[in-house]
Short mmCIF file of C-alpha atoms and ligand atoms in Angstrom, two decimals:
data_model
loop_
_atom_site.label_atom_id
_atom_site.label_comp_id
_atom_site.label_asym_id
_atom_site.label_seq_id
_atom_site.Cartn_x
_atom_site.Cartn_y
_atom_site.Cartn_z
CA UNK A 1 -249.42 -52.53 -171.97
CA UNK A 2 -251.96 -50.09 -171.22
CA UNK A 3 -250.28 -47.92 -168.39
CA UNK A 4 -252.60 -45.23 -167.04
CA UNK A 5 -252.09 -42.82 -164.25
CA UNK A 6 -252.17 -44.29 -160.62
CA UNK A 7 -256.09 -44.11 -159.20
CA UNK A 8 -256.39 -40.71 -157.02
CA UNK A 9 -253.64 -39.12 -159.58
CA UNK A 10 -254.33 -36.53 -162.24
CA UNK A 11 -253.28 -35.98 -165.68
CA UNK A 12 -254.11 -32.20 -166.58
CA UNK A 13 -255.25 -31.90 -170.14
CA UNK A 14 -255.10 -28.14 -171.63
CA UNK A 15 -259.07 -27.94 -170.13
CA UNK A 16 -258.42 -29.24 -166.86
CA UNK A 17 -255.02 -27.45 -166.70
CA UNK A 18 -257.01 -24.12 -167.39
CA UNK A 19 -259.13 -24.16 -164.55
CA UNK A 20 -256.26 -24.97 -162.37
CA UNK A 21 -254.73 -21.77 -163.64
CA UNK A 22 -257.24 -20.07 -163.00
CA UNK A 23 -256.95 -20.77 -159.00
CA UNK A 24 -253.69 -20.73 -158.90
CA UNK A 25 -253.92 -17.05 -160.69
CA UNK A 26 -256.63 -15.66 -158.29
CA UNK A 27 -254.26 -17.60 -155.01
CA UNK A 28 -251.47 -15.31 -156.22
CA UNK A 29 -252.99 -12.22 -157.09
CA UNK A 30 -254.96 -12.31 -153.60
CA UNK A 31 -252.20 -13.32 -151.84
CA UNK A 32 -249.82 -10.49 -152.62
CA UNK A 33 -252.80 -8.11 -152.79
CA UNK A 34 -252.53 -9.08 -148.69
CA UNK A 35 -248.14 -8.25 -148.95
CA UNK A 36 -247.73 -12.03 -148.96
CA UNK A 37 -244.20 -13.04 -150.65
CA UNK A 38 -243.97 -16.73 -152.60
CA UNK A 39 -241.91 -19.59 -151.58
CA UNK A 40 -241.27 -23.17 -152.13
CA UNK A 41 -239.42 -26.04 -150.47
CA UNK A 42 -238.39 -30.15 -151.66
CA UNK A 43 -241.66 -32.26 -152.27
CA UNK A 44 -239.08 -34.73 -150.23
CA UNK A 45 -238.56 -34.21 -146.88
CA UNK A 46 -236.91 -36.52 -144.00
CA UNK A 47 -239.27 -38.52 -142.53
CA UNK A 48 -238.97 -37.34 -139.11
CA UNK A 49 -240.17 -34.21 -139.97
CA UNK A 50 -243.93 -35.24 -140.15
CA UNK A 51 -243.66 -38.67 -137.46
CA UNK A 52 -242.65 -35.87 -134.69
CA UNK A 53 -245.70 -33.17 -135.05
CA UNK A 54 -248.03 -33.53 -137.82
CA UNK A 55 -250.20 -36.17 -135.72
CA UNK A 56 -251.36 -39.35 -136.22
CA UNK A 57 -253.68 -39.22 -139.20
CA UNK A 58 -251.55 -37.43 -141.87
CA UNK A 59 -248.74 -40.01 -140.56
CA UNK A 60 -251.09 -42.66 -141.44
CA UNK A 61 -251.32 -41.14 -144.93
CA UNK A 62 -247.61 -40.71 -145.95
CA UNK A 63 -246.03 -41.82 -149.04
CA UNK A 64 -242.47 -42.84 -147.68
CA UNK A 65 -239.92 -45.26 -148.10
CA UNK A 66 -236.09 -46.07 -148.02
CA UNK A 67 -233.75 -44.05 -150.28
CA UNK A 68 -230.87 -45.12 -152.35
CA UNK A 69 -228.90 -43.66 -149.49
CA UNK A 70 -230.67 -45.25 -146.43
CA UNK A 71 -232.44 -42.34 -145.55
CA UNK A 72 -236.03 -42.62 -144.40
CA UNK A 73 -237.94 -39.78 -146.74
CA UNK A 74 -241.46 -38.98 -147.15
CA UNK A 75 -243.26 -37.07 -150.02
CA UNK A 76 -244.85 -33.74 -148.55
CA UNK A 77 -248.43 -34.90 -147.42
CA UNK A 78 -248.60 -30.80 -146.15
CA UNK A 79 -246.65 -27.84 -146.42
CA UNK A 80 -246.50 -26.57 -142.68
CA UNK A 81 -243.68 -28.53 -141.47
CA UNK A 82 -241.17 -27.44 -144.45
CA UNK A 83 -242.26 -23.79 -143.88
CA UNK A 84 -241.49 -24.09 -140.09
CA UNK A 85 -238.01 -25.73 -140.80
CA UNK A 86 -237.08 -23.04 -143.34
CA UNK A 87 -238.18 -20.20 -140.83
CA UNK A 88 -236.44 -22.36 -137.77
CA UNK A 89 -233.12 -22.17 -139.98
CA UNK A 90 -232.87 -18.55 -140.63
CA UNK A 91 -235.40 -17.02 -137.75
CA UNK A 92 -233.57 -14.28 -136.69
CA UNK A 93 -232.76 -13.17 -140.07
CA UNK A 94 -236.28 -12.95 -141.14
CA UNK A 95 -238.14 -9.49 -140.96
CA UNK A 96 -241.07 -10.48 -138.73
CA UNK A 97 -244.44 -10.89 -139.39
CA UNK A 98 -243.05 -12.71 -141.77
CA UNK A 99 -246.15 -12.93 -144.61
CA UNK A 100 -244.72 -15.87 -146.66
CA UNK A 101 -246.98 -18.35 -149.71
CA UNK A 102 -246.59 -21.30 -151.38
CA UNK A 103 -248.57 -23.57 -153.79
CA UNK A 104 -246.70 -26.55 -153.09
CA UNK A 105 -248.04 -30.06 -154.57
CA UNK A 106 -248.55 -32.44 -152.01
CA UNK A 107 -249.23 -36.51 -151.59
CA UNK A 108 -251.17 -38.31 -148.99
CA UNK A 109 -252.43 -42.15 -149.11
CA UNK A 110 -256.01 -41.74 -148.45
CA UNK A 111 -258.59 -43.44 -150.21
CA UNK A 112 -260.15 -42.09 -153.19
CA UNK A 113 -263.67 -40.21 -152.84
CA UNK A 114 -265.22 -37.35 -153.81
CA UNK A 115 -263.10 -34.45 -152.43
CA UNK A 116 -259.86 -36.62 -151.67
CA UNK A 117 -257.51 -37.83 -154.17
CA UNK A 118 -253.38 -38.94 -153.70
CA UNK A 119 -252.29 -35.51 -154.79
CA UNK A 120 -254.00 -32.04 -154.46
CA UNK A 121 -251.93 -28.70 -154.57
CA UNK A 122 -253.11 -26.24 -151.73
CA UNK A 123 -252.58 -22.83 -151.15
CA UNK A 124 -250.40 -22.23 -147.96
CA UNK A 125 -250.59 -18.78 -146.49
CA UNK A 126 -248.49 -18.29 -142.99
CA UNK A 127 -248.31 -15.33 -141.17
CA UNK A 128 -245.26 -15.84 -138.56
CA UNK A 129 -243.90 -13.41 -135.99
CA UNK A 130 -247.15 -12.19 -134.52
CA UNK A 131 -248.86 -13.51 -131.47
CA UNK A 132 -251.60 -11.23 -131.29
CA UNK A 133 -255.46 -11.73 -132.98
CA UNK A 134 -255.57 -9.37 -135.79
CA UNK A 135 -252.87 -11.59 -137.25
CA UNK A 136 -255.81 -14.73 -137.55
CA UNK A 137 -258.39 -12.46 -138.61
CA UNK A 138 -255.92 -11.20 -141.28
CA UNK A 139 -255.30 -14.92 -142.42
CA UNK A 140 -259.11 -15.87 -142.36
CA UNK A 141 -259.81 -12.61 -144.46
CA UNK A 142 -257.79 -13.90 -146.74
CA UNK A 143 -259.17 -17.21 -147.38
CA UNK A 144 -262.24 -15.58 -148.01
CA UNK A 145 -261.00 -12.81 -150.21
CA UNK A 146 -259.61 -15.71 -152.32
CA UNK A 147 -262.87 -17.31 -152.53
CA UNK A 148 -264.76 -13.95 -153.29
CA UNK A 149 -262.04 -13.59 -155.96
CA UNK A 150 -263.05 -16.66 -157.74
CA UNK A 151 -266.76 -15.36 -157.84
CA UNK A 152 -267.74 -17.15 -154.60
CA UNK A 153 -269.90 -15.20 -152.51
CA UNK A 154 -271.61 -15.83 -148.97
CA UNK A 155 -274.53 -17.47 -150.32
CA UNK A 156 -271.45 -20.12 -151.56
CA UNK A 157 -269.61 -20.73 -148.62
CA UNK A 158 -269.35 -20.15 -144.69
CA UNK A 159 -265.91 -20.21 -142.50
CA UNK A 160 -266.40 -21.80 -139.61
CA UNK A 161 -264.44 -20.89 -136.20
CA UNK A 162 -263.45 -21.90 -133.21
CA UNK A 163 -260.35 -21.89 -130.70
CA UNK A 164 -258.34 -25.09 -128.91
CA UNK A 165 -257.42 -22.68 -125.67
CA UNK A 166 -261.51 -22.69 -125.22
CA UNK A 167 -261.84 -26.19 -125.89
CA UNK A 168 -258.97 -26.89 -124.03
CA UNK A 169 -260.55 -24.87 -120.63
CA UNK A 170 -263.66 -26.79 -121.15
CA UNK A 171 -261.76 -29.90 -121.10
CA UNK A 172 -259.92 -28.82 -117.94
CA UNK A 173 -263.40 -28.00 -116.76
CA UNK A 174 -264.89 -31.43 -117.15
CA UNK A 175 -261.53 -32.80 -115.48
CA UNK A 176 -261.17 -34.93 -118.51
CA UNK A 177 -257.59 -36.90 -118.79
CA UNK A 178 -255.19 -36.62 -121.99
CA UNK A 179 -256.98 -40.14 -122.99
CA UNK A 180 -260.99 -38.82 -122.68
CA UNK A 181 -259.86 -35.64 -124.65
CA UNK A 182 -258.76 -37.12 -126.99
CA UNK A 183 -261.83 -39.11 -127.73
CA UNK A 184 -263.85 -36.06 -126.94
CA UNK A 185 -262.10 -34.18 -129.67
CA UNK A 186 -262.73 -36.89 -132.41
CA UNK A 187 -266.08 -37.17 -131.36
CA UNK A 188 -266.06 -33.27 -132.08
CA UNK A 189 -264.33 -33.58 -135.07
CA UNK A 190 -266.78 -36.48 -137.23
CA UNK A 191 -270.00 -35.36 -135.49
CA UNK A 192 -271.58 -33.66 -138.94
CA UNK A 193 -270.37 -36.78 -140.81
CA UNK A 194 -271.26 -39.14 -138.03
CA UNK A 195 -273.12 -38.52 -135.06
CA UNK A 196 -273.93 -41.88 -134.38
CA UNK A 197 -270.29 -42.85 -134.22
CA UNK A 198 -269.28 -39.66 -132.16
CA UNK A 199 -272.28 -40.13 -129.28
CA UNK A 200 -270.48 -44.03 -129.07
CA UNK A 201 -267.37 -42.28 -128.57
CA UNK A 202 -268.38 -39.68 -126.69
CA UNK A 203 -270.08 -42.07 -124.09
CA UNK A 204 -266.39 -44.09 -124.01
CA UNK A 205 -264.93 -40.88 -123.32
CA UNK A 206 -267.07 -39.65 -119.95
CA UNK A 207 -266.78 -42.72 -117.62
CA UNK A 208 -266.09 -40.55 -114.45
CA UNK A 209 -269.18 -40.22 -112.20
CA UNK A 210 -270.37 -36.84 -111.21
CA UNK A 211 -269.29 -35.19 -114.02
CA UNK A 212 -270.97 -36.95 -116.83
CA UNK A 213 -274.70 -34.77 -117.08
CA UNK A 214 -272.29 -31.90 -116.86
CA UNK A 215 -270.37 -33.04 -120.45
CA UNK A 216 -273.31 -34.66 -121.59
CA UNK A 217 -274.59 -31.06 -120.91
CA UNK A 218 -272.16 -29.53 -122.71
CA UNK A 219 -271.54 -31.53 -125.62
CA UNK A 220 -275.01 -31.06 -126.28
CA UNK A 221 -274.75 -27.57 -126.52
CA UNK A 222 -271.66 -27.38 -128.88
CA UNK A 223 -273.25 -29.57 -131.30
CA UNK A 224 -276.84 -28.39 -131.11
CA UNK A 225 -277.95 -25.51 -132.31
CA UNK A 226 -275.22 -24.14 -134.58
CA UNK A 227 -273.71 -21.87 -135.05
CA UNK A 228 -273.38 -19.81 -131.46
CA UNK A 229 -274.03 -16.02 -131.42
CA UNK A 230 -271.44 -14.11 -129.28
CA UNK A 231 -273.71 -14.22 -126.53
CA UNK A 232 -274.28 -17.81 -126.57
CA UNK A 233 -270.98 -18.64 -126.69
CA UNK A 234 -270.51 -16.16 -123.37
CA UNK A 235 -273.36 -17.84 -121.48
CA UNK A 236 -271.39 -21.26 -122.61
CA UNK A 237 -267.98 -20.44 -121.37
CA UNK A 238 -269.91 -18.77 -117.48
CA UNK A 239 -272.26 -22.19 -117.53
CA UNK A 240 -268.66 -24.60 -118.00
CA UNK A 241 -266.49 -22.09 -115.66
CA UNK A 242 -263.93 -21.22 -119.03
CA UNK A 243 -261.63 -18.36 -117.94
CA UNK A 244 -261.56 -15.09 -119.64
CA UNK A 245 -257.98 -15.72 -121.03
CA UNK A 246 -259.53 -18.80 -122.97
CA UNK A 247 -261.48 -16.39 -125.29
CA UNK A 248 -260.66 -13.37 -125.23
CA UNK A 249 -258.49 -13.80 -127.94
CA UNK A 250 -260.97 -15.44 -129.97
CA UNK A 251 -263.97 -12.47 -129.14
CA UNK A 252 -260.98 -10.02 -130.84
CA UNK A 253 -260.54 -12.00 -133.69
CA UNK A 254 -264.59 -12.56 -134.57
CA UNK A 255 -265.09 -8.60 -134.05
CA UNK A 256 -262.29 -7.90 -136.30
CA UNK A 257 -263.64 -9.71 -139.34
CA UNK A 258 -266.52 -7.81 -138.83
CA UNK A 259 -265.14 -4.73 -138.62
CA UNK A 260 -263.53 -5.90 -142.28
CA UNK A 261 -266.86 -6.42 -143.36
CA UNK A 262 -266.76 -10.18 -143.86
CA UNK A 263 -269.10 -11.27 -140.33
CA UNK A 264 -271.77 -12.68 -143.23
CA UNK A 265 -269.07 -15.51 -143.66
CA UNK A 266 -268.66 -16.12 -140.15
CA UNK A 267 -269.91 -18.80 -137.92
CA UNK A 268 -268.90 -19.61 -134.49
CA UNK A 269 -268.74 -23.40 -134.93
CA UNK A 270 -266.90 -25.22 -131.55
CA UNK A 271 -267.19 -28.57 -133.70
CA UNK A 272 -264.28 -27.55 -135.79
CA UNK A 273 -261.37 -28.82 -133.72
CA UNK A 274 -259.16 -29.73 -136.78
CA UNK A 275 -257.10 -33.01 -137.14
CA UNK A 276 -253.33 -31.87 -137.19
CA UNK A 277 -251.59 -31.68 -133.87
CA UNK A 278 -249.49 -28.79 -134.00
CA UNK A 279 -252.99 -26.21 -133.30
CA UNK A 280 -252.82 -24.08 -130.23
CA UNK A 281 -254.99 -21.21 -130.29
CA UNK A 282 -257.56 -19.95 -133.67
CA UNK A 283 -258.66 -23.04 -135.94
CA UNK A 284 -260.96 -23.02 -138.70
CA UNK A 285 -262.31 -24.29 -142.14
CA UNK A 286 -264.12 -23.23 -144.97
CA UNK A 287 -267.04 -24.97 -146.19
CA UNK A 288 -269.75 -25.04 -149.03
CA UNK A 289 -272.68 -23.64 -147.83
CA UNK A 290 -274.73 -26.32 -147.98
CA UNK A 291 -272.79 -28.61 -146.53
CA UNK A 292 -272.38 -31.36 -149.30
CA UNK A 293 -268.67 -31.14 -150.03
CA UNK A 294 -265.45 -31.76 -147.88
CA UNK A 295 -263.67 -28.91 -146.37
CA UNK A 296 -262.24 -26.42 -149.02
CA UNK A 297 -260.02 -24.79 -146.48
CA UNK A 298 -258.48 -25.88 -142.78
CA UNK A 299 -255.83 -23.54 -140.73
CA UNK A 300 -255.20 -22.17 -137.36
CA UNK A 301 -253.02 -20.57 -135.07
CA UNK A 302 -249.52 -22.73 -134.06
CA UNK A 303 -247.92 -21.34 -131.82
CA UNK A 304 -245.05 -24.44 -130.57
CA UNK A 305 -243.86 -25.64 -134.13
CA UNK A 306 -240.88 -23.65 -135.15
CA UNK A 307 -239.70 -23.86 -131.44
CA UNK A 308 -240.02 -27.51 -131.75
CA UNK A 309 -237.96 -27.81 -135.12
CA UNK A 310 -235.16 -26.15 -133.73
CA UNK A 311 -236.11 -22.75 -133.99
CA UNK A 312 -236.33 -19.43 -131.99
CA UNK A 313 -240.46 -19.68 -130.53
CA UNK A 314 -241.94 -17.83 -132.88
CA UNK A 315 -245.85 -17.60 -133.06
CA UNK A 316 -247.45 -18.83 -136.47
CA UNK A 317 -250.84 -18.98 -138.08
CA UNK A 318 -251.97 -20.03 -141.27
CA UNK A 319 -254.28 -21.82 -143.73
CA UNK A 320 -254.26 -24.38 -146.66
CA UNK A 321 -256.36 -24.78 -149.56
CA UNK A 322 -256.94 -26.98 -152.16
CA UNK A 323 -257.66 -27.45 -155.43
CA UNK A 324 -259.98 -30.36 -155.47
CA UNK A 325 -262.55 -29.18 -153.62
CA UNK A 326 -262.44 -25.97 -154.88
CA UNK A 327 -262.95 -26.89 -158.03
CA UNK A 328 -265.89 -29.12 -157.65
CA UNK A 329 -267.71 -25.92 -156.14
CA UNK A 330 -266.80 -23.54 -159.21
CA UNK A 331 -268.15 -26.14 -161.39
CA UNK A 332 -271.52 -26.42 -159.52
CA UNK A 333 -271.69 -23.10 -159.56
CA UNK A 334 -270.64 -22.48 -163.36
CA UNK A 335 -267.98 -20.16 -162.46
CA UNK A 336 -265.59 -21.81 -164.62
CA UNK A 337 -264.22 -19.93 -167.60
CA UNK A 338 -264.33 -21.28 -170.80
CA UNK A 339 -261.20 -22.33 -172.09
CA UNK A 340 -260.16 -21.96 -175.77
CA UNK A 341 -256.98 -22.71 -177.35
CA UNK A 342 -256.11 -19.51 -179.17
CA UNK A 343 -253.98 -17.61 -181.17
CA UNK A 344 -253.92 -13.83 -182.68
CA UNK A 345 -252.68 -14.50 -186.11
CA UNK A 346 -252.40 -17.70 -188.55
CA UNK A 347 -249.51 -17.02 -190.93
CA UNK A 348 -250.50 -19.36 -194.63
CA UNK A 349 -248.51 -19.82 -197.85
CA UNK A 350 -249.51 -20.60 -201.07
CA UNK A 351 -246.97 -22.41 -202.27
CA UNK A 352 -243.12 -24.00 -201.21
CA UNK A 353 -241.05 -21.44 -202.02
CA UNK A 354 -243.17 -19.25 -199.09
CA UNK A 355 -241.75 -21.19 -196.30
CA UNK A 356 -238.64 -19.17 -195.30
CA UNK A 357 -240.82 -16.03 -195.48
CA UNK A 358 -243.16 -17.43 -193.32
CA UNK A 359 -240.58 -18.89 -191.01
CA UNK A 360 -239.07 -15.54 -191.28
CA UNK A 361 -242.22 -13.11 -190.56
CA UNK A 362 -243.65 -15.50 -187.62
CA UNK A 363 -240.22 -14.64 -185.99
CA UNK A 364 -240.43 -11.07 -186.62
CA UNK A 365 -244.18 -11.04 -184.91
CA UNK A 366 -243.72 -13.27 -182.19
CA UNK A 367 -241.08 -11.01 -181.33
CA UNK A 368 -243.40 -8.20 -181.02
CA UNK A 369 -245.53 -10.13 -178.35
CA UNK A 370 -248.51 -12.01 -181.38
CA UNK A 371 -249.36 -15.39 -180.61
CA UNK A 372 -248.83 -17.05 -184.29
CA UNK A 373 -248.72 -20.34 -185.44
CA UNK A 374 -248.11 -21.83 -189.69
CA UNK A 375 -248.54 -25.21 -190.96
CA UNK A 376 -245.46 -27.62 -190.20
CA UNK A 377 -246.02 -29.54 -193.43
CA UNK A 378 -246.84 -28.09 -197.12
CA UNK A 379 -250.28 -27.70 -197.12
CA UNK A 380 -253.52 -26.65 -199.35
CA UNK A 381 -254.18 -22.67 -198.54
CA UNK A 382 -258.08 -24.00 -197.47
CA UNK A 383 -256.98 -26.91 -195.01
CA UNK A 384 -254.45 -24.08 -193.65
CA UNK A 385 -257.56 -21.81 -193.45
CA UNK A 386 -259.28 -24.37 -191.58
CA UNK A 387 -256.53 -25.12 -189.23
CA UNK A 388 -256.05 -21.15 -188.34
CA UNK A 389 -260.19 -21.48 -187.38
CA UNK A 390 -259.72 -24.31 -185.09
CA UNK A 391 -257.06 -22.61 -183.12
CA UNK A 392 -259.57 -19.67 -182.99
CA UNK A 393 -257.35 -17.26 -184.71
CA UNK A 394 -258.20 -13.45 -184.85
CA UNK A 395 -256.37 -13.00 -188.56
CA UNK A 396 -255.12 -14.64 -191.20
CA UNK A 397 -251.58 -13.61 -192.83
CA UNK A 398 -251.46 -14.90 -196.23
CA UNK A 399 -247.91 -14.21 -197.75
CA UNK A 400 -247.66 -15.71 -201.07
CA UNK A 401 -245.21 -14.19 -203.98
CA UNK A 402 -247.66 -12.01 -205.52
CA UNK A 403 -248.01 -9.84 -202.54
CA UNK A 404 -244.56 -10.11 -201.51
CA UNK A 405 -243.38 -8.94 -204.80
CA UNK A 406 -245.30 -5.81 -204.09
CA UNK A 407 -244.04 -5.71 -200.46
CA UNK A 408 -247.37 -6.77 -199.03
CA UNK A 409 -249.17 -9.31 -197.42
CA UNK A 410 -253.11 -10.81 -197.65
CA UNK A 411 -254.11 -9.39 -193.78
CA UNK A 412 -257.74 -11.67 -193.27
CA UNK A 413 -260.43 -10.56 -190.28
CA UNK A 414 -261.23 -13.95 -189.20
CA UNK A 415 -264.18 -12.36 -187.60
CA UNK A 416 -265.52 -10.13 -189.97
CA UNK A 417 -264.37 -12.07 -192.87
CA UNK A 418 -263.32 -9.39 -195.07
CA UNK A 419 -259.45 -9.01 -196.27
CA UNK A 420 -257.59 -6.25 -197.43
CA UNK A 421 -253.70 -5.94 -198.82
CA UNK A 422 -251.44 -4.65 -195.76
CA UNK A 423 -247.59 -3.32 -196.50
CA UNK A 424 -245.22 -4.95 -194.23
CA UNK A 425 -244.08 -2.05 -192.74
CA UNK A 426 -247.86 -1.25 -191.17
CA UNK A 427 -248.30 -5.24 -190.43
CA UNK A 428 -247.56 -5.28 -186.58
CA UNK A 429 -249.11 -2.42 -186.18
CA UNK A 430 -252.67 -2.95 -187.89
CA UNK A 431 -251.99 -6.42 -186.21
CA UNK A 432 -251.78 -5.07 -183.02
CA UNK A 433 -254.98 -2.77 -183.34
CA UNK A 434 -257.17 -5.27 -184.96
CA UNK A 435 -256.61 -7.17 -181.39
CA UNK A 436 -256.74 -4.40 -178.82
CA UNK A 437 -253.01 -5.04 -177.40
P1 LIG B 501 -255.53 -29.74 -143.99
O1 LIG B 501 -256.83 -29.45 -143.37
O2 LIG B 501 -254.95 -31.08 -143.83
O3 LIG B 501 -254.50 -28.63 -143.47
O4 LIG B 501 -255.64 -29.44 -145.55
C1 LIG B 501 -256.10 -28.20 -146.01
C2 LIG B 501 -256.99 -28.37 -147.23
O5 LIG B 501 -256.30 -29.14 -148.22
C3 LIG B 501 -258.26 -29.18 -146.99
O6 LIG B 501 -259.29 -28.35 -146.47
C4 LIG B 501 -258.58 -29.69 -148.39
O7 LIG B 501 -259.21 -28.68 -149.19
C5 LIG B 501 -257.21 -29.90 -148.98
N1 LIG B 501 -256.86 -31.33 -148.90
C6 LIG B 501 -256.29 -32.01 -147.87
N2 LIG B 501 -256.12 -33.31 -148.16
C7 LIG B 501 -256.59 -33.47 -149.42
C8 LIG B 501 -256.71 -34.59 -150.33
N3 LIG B 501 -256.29 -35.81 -149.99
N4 LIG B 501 -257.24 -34.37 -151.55
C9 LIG B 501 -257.66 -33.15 -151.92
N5 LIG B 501 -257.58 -32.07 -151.13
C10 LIG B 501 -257.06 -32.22 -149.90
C11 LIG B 501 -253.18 -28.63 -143.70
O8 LIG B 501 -252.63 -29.29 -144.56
C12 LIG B 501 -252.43 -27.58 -142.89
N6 LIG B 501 -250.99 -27.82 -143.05
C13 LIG B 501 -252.85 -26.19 -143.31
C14 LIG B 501 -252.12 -25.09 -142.60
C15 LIG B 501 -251.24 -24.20 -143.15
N7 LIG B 501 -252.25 -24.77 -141.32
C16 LIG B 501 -251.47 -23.74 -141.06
N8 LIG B 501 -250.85 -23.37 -142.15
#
């Protein structure tokens, strides 16, 4: 038996496990840099709880099955749902906005590709309790401060906007049916990846007489040129008869993120329509700049979803991100960190009878915050010399009976390679100098 991890699954050796730190470091420290507060829920939820609002795709993507007890669960595929049932449970409790973050692992069945795998973790930020735009142009500032906190900067990556209540008024607009919108959104939605595949659908979509040159008209213009200007985007919404209401919202939160200084990341994109049902107002996504890699980011405003888990209404808006992607770009980019395994001091013996002195000093300086590691098994003073340079050691301890005898140690720079005799009284302290903490 050869049993490996399942395909689209990852095992994190200390390498790979270093640059996920990393992420998940700068995720936290931006995160509460913003006043956000860390939560979690079960990776296993009830079933129900993605079948009713998630939408079809991520329903087509679940892990479930049949518990011991008959229940009908489903690993987490996304985060949203669990965060609206927690808020639905104890809404009026809850100091609103509620700033709330998790890093929750989660599962979906998709197929393997570059971007994609079975698991990812993601970055869930949800601002909850505040209806009006400065709470989305809070949460997209954010997602870019995260990014700019990894090294990322807008030569990297672009955030591209857009808002359902304006595509919904230009669907009322064209007088297209729940059916032809929803086509109309896919065809939206894959027109980068496919265009070919989104005109087909697009043509399915706009059977109804008089008012196909007027879609044709407009689809044209939200796929070609991108992105809009503010203006265009105004001369769009007189030419299709949008009302005001539709964007007004969306004008506020656009001028906001440039009054934060971050318009260079900005693009008004109407293509991003987002795949999840539960979007009502704000959506968005964060991409690589040039284009070559999947979405690193995806979030919006959601306005229905607590009310619909049995909650108070209470207006939401938020983001995920993930790992995988994310990743890939700081690769490409070389902004990963080396990792090393390391260690501040290598304690060595010279012969048996050191051991319980060793055992007994390692204690002593762990306690006072060194990293320090000995040999496990009797060992040659070289080989342990070697060892304590493999682990990258600062210094090397050497207590054999000589020194002890005179109530010393052998204290070894590793880097400058010089020794000198230390008394064990001054140890943690020369210790602690020699490494700068
Ligand atoms: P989503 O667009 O499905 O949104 O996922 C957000 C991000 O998670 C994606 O942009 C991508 O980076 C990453 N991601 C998704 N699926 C995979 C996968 N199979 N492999 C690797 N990475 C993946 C949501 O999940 C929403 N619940 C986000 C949200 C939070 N909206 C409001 N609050």
């Amino acid at each position: 038996m050869h049993p490996q991890a399942l395909p689209g699954f990852r095992d994190f050796y200390p390498d790979e496990f270093a640059l996920r730190a990393h992420i998940f470091q700068a995720w936290r420290q931006v995160a509460t840099r913003y006043g956000f507060e860390e939560y979690d829920g079960p990776p296993l939820e009830p079933l129900e709880l993605y079948t009713a609002k998630s939408g079809d795709e991520i329903v087509g993507q679940l892990y479930n099955f049949i518990d011991k007890g008959e229940r009908h669960v489903a690993l987490r595929p996304e985060m949203t749902p669990t965060l609206a049932r927690m808020v639905a449970a104890r809404a009026n409790g809850l100091k609103k906005p509620i700033r709330w973050f998790s890093i929750p692992q989660l599962f979906r069945y998709e197929r393997q590709q570059k971007g994609r795998l079975k698991e990812h973790f993601q970055l869930n930020c949800d601002l909850i309790g505040e209806p009006g735009p400065l709470a989305d142009a809070e949460i997209i500032a954010l997602a870019i401060d995260v990014m700019q906190a990894l090294g990322l900067d807008s030569t990297d990556f672009r955030v591209r906007v857009s808002d359902r209540r304006i595509l919904e008024g230009l669907m009322q607009s064209l007088r297209a049916d729940e059916g032809d919108r929803a086509k109309l959104y896919r065809a939206l939605d894959i027109v980068r990846k496919a265009p070919g595949q989104a005109a087909a659908l697009f043509a399915e979509a706009v059977p109804r007489g008089s008012l196909v040159g007027t879609a044709a008209d407009a689809f044209q213009r939200l796929t070609t040129p991108r992105p809009f200007s503010t203006e265009e985007l105004r001369e769009f919404l007189a030419r299709f008869g949008i009302p005001e209401v539709a964007s007004s919202d969306f004008f506020r939160v656009v001028s906001a993120l440039s009054e934060l200084q971050l318009s260079s990341f900005v693009e008004i994109d109407l293509t991003i329509v987002r795949g999840l049902a539960y979007y009502t107002g704000t959506v968005f996504e964060l991409f690589d700049a040039k284009g070559e890699l999947r979405a690193i980011c995806g979030g919006g405003r959601y306005d229905n979803l607590v009310g619909a888990l049995g909650g108070v209404d209470l207006p939401c808006v938020g983001f995920g991100m993930g790992d995988v992607v994310l990743g890939e770009l700081l690769k490409d980019k070389g902004l990963v960190p080396t990792h090393r395994s390391t260690i501040d001091v290598f304690i060595a013996g010279i012969e048996g009878g050191d051991v319980p002195h060793i055992l007994r000093l390692a204690h002593e300086l762990r306690d006072a915050g060194l990293r320090v590691e000995y040999a496990l098994a009797p060992q040659a003073l070289g080989k342990q010399l070697r060892l304590a340079d493999t682990r990258n050691a600062r210094a090397a301890v050497v207590a054999g009976s000589e020194e002890r005898a005179r109530g010393e140690v052998m204290l070894k720079d590793l880097v400058a390679k010089t020794q000198r005799p230390v008394s064990m009284g001054d140890l943690i302290p020369t210790l602690h100098a020699m490494i700068g903490r």
